[in-house]
PDB file of C-alpha atoms in Angstrom:
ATOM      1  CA  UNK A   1      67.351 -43.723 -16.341  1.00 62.00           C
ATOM      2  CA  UNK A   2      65.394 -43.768 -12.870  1.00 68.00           C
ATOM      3  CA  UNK A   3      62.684 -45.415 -12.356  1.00 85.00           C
ATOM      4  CA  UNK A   4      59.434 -43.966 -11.317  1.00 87.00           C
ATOM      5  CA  UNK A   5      58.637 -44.454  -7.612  1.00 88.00           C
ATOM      6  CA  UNK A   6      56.247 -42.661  -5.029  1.00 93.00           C
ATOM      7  CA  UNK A   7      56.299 -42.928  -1.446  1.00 95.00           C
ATOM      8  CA  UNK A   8      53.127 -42.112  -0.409  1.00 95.00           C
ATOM      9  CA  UNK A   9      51.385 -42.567  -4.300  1.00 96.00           C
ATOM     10  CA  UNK A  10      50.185 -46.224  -5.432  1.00 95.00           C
ATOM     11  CA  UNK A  11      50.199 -46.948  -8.596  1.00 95.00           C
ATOM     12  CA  UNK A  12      47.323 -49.458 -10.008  1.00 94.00           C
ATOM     13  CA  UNK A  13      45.538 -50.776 -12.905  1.00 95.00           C
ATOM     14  CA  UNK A  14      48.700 -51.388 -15.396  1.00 95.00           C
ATOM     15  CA  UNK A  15      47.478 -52.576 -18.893  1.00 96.00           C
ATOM     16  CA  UNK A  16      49.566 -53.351 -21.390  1.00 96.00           C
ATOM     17  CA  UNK A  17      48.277 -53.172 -24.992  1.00 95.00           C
ATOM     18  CA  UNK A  18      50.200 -54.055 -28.438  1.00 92.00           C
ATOM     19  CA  UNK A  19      50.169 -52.140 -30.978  1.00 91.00           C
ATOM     20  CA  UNK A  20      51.397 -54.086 -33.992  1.00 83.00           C
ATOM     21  CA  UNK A  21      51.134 -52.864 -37.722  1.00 80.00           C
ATOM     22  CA  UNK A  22      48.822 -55.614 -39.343  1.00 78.00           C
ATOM     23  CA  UNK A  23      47.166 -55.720 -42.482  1.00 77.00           C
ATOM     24  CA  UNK A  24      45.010 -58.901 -43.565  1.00 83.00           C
ATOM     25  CA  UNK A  25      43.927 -59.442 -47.071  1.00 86.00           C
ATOM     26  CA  UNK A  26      42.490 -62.610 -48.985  1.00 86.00           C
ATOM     27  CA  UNK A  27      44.060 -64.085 -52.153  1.00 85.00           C
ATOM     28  CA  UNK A  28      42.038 -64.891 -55.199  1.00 87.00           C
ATOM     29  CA  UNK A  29      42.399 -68.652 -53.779  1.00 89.00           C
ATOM     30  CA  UNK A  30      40.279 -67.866 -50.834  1.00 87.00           C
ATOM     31  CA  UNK A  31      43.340 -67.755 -48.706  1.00 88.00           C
ATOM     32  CA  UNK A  32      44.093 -65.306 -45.619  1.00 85.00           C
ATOM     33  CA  UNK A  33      47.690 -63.810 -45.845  1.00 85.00           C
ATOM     34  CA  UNK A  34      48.517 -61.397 -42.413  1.00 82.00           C
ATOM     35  CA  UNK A  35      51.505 -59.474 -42.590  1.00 76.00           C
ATOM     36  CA  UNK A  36      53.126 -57.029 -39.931  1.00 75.00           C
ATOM     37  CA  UNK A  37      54.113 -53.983 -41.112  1.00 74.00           C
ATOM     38  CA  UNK A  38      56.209 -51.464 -39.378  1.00 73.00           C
ATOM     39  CA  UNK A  39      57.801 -51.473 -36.277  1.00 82.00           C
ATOM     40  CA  UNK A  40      55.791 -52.550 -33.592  1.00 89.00           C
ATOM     41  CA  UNK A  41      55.419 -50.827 -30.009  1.00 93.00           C
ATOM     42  CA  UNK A  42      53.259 -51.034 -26.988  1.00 94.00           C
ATOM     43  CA  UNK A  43      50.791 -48.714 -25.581  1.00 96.00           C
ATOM     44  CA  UNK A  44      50.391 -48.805 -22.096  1.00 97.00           C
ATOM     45  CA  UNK A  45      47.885 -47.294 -19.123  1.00 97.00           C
ATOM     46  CA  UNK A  46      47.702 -46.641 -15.330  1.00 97.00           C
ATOM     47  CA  UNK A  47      45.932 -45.339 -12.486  1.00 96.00           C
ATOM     48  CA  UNK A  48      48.206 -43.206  -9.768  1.00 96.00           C
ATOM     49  CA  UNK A  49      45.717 -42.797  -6.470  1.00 96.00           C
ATOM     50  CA  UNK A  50      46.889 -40.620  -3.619  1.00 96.00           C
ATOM     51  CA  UNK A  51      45.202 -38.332  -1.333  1.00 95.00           C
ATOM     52  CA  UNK A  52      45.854 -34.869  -1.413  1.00 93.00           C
ATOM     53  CA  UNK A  53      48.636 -34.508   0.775  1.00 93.00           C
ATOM     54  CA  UNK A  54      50.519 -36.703  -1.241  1.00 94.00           C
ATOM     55  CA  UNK A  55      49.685 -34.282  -4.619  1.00 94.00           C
ATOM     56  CA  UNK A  56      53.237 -32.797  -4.663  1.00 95.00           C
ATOM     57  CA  UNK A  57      54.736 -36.562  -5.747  1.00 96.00           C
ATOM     58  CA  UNK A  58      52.177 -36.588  -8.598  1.00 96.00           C
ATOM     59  CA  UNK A  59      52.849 -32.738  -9.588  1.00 96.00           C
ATOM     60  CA  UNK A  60      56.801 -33.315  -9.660  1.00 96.00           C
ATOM     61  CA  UNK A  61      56.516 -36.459 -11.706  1.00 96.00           C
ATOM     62  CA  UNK A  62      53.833 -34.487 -14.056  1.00 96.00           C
ATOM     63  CA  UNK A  63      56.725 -31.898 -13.902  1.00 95.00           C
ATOM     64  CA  UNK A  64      59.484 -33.948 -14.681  1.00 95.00           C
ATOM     65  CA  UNK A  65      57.535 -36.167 -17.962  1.00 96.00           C
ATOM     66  CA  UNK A  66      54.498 -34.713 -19.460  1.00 94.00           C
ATOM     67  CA  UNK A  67      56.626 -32.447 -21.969  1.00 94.00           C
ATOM     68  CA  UNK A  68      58.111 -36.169 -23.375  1.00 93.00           C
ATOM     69  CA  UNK A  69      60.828 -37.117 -20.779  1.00 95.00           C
ATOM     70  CA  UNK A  70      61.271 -40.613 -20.849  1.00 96.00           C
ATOM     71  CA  UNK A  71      60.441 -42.733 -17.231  1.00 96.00           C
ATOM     72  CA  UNK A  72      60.806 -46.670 -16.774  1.00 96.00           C
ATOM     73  CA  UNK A  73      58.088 -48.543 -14.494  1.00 95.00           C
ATOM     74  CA  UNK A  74      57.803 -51.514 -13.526  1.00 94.00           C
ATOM     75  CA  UNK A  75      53.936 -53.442 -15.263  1.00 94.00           C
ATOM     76  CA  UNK A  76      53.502 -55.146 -11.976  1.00 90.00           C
ATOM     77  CA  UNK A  77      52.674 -58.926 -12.546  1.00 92.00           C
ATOM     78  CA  UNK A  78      54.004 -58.331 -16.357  1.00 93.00           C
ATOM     79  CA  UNK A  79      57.339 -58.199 -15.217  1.00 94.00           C
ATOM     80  CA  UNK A  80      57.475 -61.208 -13.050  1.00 95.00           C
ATOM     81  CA  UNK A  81      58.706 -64.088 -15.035  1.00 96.00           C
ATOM     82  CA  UNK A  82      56.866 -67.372 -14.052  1.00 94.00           C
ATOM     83  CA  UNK A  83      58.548 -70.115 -16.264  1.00 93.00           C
ATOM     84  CA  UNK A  84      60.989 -72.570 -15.907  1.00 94.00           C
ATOM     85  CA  UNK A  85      64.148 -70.426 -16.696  1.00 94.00           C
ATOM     86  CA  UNK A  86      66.843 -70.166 -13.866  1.00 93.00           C
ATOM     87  CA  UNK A  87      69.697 -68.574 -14.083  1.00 92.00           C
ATOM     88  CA  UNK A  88      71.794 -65.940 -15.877  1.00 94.00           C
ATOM     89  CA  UNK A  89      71.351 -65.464 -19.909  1.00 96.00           C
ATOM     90  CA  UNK A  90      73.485 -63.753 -22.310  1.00 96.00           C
ATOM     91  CA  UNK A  91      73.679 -63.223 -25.715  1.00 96.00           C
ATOM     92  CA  UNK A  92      76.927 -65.260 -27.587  1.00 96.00           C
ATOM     93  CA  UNK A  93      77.898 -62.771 -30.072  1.00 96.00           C
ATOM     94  CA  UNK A  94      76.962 -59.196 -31.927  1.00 97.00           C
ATOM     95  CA  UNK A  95      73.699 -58.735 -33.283  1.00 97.00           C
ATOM     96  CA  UNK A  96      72.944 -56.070 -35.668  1.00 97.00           C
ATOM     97  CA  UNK A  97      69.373 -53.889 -35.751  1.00 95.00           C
ATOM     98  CA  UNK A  98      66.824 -55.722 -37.759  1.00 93.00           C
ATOM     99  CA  UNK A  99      67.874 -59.424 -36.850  1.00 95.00           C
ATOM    100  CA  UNK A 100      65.302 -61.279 -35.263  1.00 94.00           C
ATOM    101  CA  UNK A 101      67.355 -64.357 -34.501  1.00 97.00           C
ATOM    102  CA  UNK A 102      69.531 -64.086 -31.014  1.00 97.00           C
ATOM    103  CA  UNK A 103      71.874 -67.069 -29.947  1.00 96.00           C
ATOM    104  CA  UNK A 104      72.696 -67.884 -26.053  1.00 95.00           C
ATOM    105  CA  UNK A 105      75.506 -68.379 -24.486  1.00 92.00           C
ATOM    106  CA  UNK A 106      74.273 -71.296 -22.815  1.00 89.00           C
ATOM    107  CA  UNK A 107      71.256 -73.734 -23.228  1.00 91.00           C
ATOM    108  CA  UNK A 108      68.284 -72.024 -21.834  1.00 94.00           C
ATOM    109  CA  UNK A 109      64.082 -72.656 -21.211  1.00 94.00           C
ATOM    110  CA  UNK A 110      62.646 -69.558 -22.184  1.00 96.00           C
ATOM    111  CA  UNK A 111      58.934 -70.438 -23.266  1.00 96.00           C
ATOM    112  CA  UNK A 112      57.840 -69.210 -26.115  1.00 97.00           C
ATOM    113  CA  UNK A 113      55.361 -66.038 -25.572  1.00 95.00           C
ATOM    114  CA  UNK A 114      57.822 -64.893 -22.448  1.00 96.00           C
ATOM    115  CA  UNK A 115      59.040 -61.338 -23.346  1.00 97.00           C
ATOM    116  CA  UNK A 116      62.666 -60.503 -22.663  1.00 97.00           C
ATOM    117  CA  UNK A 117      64.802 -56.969 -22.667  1.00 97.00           C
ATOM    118  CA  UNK A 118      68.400 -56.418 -23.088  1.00 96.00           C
ATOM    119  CA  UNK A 119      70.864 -54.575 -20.957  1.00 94.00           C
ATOM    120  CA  UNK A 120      71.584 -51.688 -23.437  1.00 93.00           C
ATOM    121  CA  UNK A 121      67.567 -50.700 -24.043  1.00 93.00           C
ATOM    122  CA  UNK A 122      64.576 -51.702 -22.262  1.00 93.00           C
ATOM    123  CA  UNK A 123      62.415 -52.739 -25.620  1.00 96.00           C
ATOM    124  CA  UNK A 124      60.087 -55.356 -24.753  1.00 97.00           C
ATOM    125  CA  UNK A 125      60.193 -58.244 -27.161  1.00 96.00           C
ATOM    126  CA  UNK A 126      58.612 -61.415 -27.529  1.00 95.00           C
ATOM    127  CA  UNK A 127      59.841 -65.109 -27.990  1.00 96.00           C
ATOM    128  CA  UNK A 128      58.302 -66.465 -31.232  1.00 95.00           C
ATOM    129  CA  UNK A 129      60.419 -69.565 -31.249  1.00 96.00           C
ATOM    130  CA  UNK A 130      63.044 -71.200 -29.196  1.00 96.00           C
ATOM    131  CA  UNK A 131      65.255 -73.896 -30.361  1.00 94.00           C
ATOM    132  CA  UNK A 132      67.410 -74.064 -26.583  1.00 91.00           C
ATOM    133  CA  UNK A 133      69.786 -72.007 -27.730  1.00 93.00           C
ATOM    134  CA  UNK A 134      68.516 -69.757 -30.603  1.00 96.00           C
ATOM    135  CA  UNK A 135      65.556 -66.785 -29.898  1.00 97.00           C
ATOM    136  CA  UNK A 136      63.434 -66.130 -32.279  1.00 97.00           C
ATOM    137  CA  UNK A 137      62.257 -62.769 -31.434  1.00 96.00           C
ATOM    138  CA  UNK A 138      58.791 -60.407 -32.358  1.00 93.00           C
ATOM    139  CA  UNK A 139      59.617 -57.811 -33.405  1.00 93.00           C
ATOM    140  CA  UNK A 140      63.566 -57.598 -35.164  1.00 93.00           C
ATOM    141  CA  UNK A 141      66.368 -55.846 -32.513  1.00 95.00           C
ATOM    142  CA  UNK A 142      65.679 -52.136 -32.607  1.00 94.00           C
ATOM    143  CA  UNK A 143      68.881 -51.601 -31.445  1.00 95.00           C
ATOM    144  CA  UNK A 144      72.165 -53.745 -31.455  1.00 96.00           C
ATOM    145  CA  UNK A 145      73.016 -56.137 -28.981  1.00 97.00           C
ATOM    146  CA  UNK A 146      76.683 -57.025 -28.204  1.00 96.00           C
ATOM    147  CA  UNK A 147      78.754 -60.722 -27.426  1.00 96.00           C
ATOM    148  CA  UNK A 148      77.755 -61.543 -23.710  1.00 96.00           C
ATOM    149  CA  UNK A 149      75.102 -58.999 -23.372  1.00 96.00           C
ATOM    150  CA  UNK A 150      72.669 -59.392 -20.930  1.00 97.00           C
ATOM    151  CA  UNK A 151      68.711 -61.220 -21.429  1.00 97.00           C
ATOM    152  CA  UNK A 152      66.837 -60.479 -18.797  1.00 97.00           C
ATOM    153  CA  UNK A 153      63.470 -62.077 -18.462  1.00 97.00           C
ATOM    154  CA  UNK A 154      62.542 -61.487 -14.833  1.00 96.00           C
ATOM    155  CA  UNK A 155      61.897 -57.900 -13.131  1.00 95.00           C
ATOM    156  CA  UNK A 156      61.243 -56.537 -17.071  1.00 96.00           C
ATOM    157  CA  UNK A 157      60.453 -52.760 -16.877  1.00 96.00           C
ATOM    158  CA  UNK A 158      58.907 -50.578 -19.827  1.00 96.00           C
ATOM    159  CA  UNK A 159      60.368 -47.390 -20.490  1.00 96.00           C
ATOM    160  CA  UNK A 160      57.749 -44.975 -22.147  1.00 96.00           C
ATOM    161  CA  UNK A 161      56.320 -41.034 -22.494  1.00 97.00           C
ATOM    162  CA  UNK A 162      53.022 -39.948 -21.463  1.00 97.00           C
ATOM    163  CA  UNK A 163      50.724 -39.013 -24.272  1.00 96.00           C
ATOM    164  CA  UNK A 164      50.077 -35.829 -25.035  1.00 95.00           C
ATOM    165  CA  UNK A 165      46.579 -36.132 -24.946  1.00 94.00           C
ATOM    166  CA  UNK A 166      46.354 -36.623 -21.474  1.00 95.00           C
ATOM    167  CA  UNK A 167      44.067 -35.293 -18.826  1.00 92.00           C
ATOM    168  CA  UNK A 168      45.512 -33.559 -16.041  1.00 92.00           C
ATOM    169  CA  UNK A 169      42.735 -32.899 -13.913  1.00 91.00           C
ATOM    170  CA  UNK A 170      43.621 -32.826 -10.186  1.00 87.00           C
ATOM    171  CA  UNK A 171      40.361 -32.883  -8.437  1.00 86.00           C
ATOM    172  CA  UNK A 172      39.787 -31.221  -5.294  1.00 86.00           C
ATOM    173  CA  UNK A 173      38.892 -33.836  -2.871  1.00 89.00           C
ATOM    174  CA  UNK A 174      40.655 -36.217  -0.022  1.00 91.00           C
ATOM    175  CA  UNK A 175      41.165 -39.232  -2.480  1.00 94.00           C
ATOM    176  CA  UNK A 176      42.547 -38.447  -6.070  1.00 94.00           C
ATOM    177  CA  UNK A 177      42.575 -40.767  -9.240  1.00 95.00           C
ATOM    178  CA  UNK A 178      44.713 -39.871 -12.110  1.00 95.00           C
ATOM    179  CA  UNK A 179      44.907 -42.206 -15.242  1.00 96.00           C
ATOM    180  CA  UNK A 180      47.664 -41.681 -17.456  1.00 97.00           C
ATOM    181  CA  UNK A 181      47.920 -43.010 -21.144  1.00 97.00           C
ATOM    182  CA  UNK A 182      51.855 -43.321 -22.353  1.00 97.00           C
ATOM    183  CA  UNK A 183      53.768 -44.830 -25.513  1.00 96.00           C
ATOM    184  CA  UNK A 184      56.591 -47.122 -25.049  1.00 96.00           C
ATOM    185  CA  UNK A 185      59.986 -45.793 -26.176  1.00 94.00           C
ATOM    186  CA  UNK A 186      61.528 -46.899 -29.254  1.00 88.00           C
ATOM    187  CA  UNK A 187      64.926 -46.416 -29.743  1.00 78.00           C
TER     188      UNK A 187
END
């Protein structure tokens, strides 16, 4: 899958929100218990500006993705990995849907609260735990990961479909804003 570029569009104002399940109740004892229920996804936002010479980009990406085509973006200083991780990971065997536990290859610093994709989907996932060599991941692989596969940490993307509530207004004037609201893909 491509992803979404302009030439003569910017695109601004990426923010990333999470949308996990949670329910919170207190015991008898006083006690909070928090659980996560579902599967959990990410909502996501930006702003395309352009003037109106540019408004054919906008019109063939509208085109293209507001009847529920999938698009991957980049989320701008999101997908910039700033730890102390160098270097290629990969996972060291087959992991099935549902396990939250991934083993390297090799030893590896990913800090905990650094998200990470996988070559065969582009869910965005979050370290809950690292042991050097073990993941602990937020929420369980929603899709299966095979022996050597790919972790990538750095240059992260999010693939997603705009919402179908929308606004599509394209004023007239020499300076356009569009916002656009869109649901990450789950696969």
């Amino acid at each position: 899958m491509a992803q979404i570029t302009f030439k003569n569009v910017s695109i601004s104002d990426f923010t990333l929100v999470d949308k996990s399940p949670q329910y919170s109740n207190k015991s008898w004892t006083g006690a909070l218990i928090q659980r996560s229920t579902g599967v959990q996804w990410y909502e996501y936002q930006f702003t395309l500006s352009f003037n109106q010479s540019a408004r054919n980009e906008v019109q063939q990406f509208l085109a293209l993705h507001r009847q529920g085509k999938p698009f991957t973006m980049s989320m701008g200083h999101l997908s910039i990995y700033n730890g102390s991780q160098s270097g290629t990971v990969t996972s060291k065997a087959n992991y099935q849907r549902g396990v939250y536990k991934v083993e390297s290859n090799q030893a590896q610093t990913l800090e905990v609260g650094s998200m990470i994709q996988f070559a065969n989907h582009k869910k965005l996932y979050t370290i809950v735990a690292n042991t050097g060599s073990v993941l602990s991941l937020f929420p369980a692989l929603q899709a299966n990961v095979q022996i050597g596969e790919t972790i990538f940490y750095n240059g992260l993307v999010i693939e997603g479909t705009l919402m179908p509530d929308n606004n599509y207004e394209m004023p007239v004037s020499n300076l356009v804003q569009m916002q656009f609201k869109c649901n990450e893909v789950i696969r």
